[in-house]
Amino acid sequence: MASCVGESPQDKASVGGGNCSHACESFPHDSEKPQGIADIEKPSDDQSQQQSQPGDQTVPEHQSQPHRTKLFVRVEDKQWPIVYSPDYNIGFLGLEKLHPFDSGKWGKVFNFLKEKGMLSDETIIRPSEATTEDLLVVHTKKYLDSLRENIARAIPEWSVTVATITEVPPVALLPNVVVQRKVLKPLRTQTGGTILAGKLAMERGWAINIGGGFHHCSSDRGGGFCAYADITLAIKFLLQLGMVKKVMIIDLDAHQGNGHERDFMNMQDTVYILDMYNRSIYPHDGYAKRGIRQKVELDFFTDDGPFLRAVDKYFKKALEEFLPDLIVYNAGTDILEGDPLGALSISPEGIIQRDQLVFEIARRRERPIPLLMVTSGGYQRNNASIIADSILNLRRLKLIECPQAEEHLKAQVQPASRESDVDTGAANANPTGTRSWRSWFSFKK
């Protein structure tokens, strides 16, 4: 068990142990610099020891014509503001098994929630894939082009940059057309899901993208299995649509969220970042830490008690300093005990309590703050069931609600139940008969 190491001044702590969306929206690109990522701060001369890196570069201005996106699909009242697509899941010739990340985690979360009777195919919102034009709202063309390049650009159809980002070297040898379809398209679809979920959160009060949370990617660099800066993109879309003026990111993944920190480093009056992470693991990005307003660094194997106390203390402190229009919650589950990369010791119950605490602090206020949750990292086979259990707990506590979806589910189940009563009436006299549908849908946490 790790113990508390102490707290340093102000911004640093160390801890141990139903509305329809418009089908199409338009908004300007980054031609107005004050609102853009184009103002990313560069290192000063006294920081010359930190060599120039891709993330330090200024993002060029994009075209001034309004960008029209099709990401904001029409949503019905009977649909939960929960975003998922089967296209989220990654599979490329078994090579995904060379990385500890469960590349089918997102589908497993959805299937667990479906089995528990919370979601159905009709009550989930399916996002569209983010297009190049959507991605250019934040990303540089040079970076997006690099996702198609290879060693020395000699064989441009191969995929060295993607192999580096996914940390699976053999991917470099695959034709880029395969990598685009099997790896990058799922990540672009999850990115589209985060952008859509941001708008849903503002309209419904909360939203969850079962995927996303690519917090190591910034406007012009990727890494750590993060190829697209979905958090930055979601915030930038909302800023340009005029739906928000101030946003808070609370990043509780085990790793430092260096991507969004680099992107918003020079926008700290607009975007407040609370980041709580294991200080001793990837990415060790000292430059990006300058973008953090509330920094909470954890020791190896920090467990439930000090972790949850830190979440409660520093989240409340952040909201005293900065009152946002939206909270983006990066809910990584790589904090789970036994995670090979996170190296923390949070129990499954601790993760469920963490999510509950974040929603309670954000939503149970005199004026609830809209909340967008993304699922981010998590490198064990039981992560999916824990995420699903946490969402079910939020529903049980009425921290997330969608009465129209619940009514739709009941309407779908009741006719089937009546038909079963007619056809299998004899089974009612059989003490060993199968469980009724009511027992499946009245589960307890």
CSV table of C-alpha atoms in Angstrom, one decimal, residues 102 105 109 112 332-336 339 351 377-388:
chain,number,residue,atom,x,y,z
A,102,ASP,CA,-8.0,-5.1,-25.5
A,105,LYS,CA,-13.1,-3.8,-25.3
A,109,VAL,CA,-19.0,-3.0,-22.9
A,112,PHE,CA,-22.7,-6.4,-21.3
A,332,GLY,CA,-9.5,5.4,-18.0
A,333,THR,CA,-9.6,2.0,-16.3
A,334,ASP,CA,-5.9,1.3,-16.5
A,335,ILE,CA,-5.9,2.3,-12.8
A,336,LEU,CA,-7.2,-1.2,-12.1
A,339,ASP,CA,-2.8,-3.4,-15.0
A,351,ILE,CA,-13.4,2.4,-10.2
A,377,GLY,CA,-7.1,3.3,-21.4
A,378,GLY,CA,-7.5,-0.1,-19.7
A,379,TYR,CA,-5.3,-3.2,-20.5
A,380,GLN,CA,-7.0,-6.2,-18.8
A,381,ARG,CA,-9.7,-8.5,-20.0
A,382,ASN,CA,-12.0,-7.6,-17.2
A,383,ASN,CA,-12.0,-3.8,-17.9
A,384,ALA,CA,-15.1,-4.1,-20.1
A,385,SER,CA,-17.2,-5.6,-17.4
A,386,ILE,CA,-16.1,-3.1,-14.9
A,387,ILE,CA,-17.0,-0.2,-17.2
A,388,ALA,CA,-20.4,-1.7,-17.8
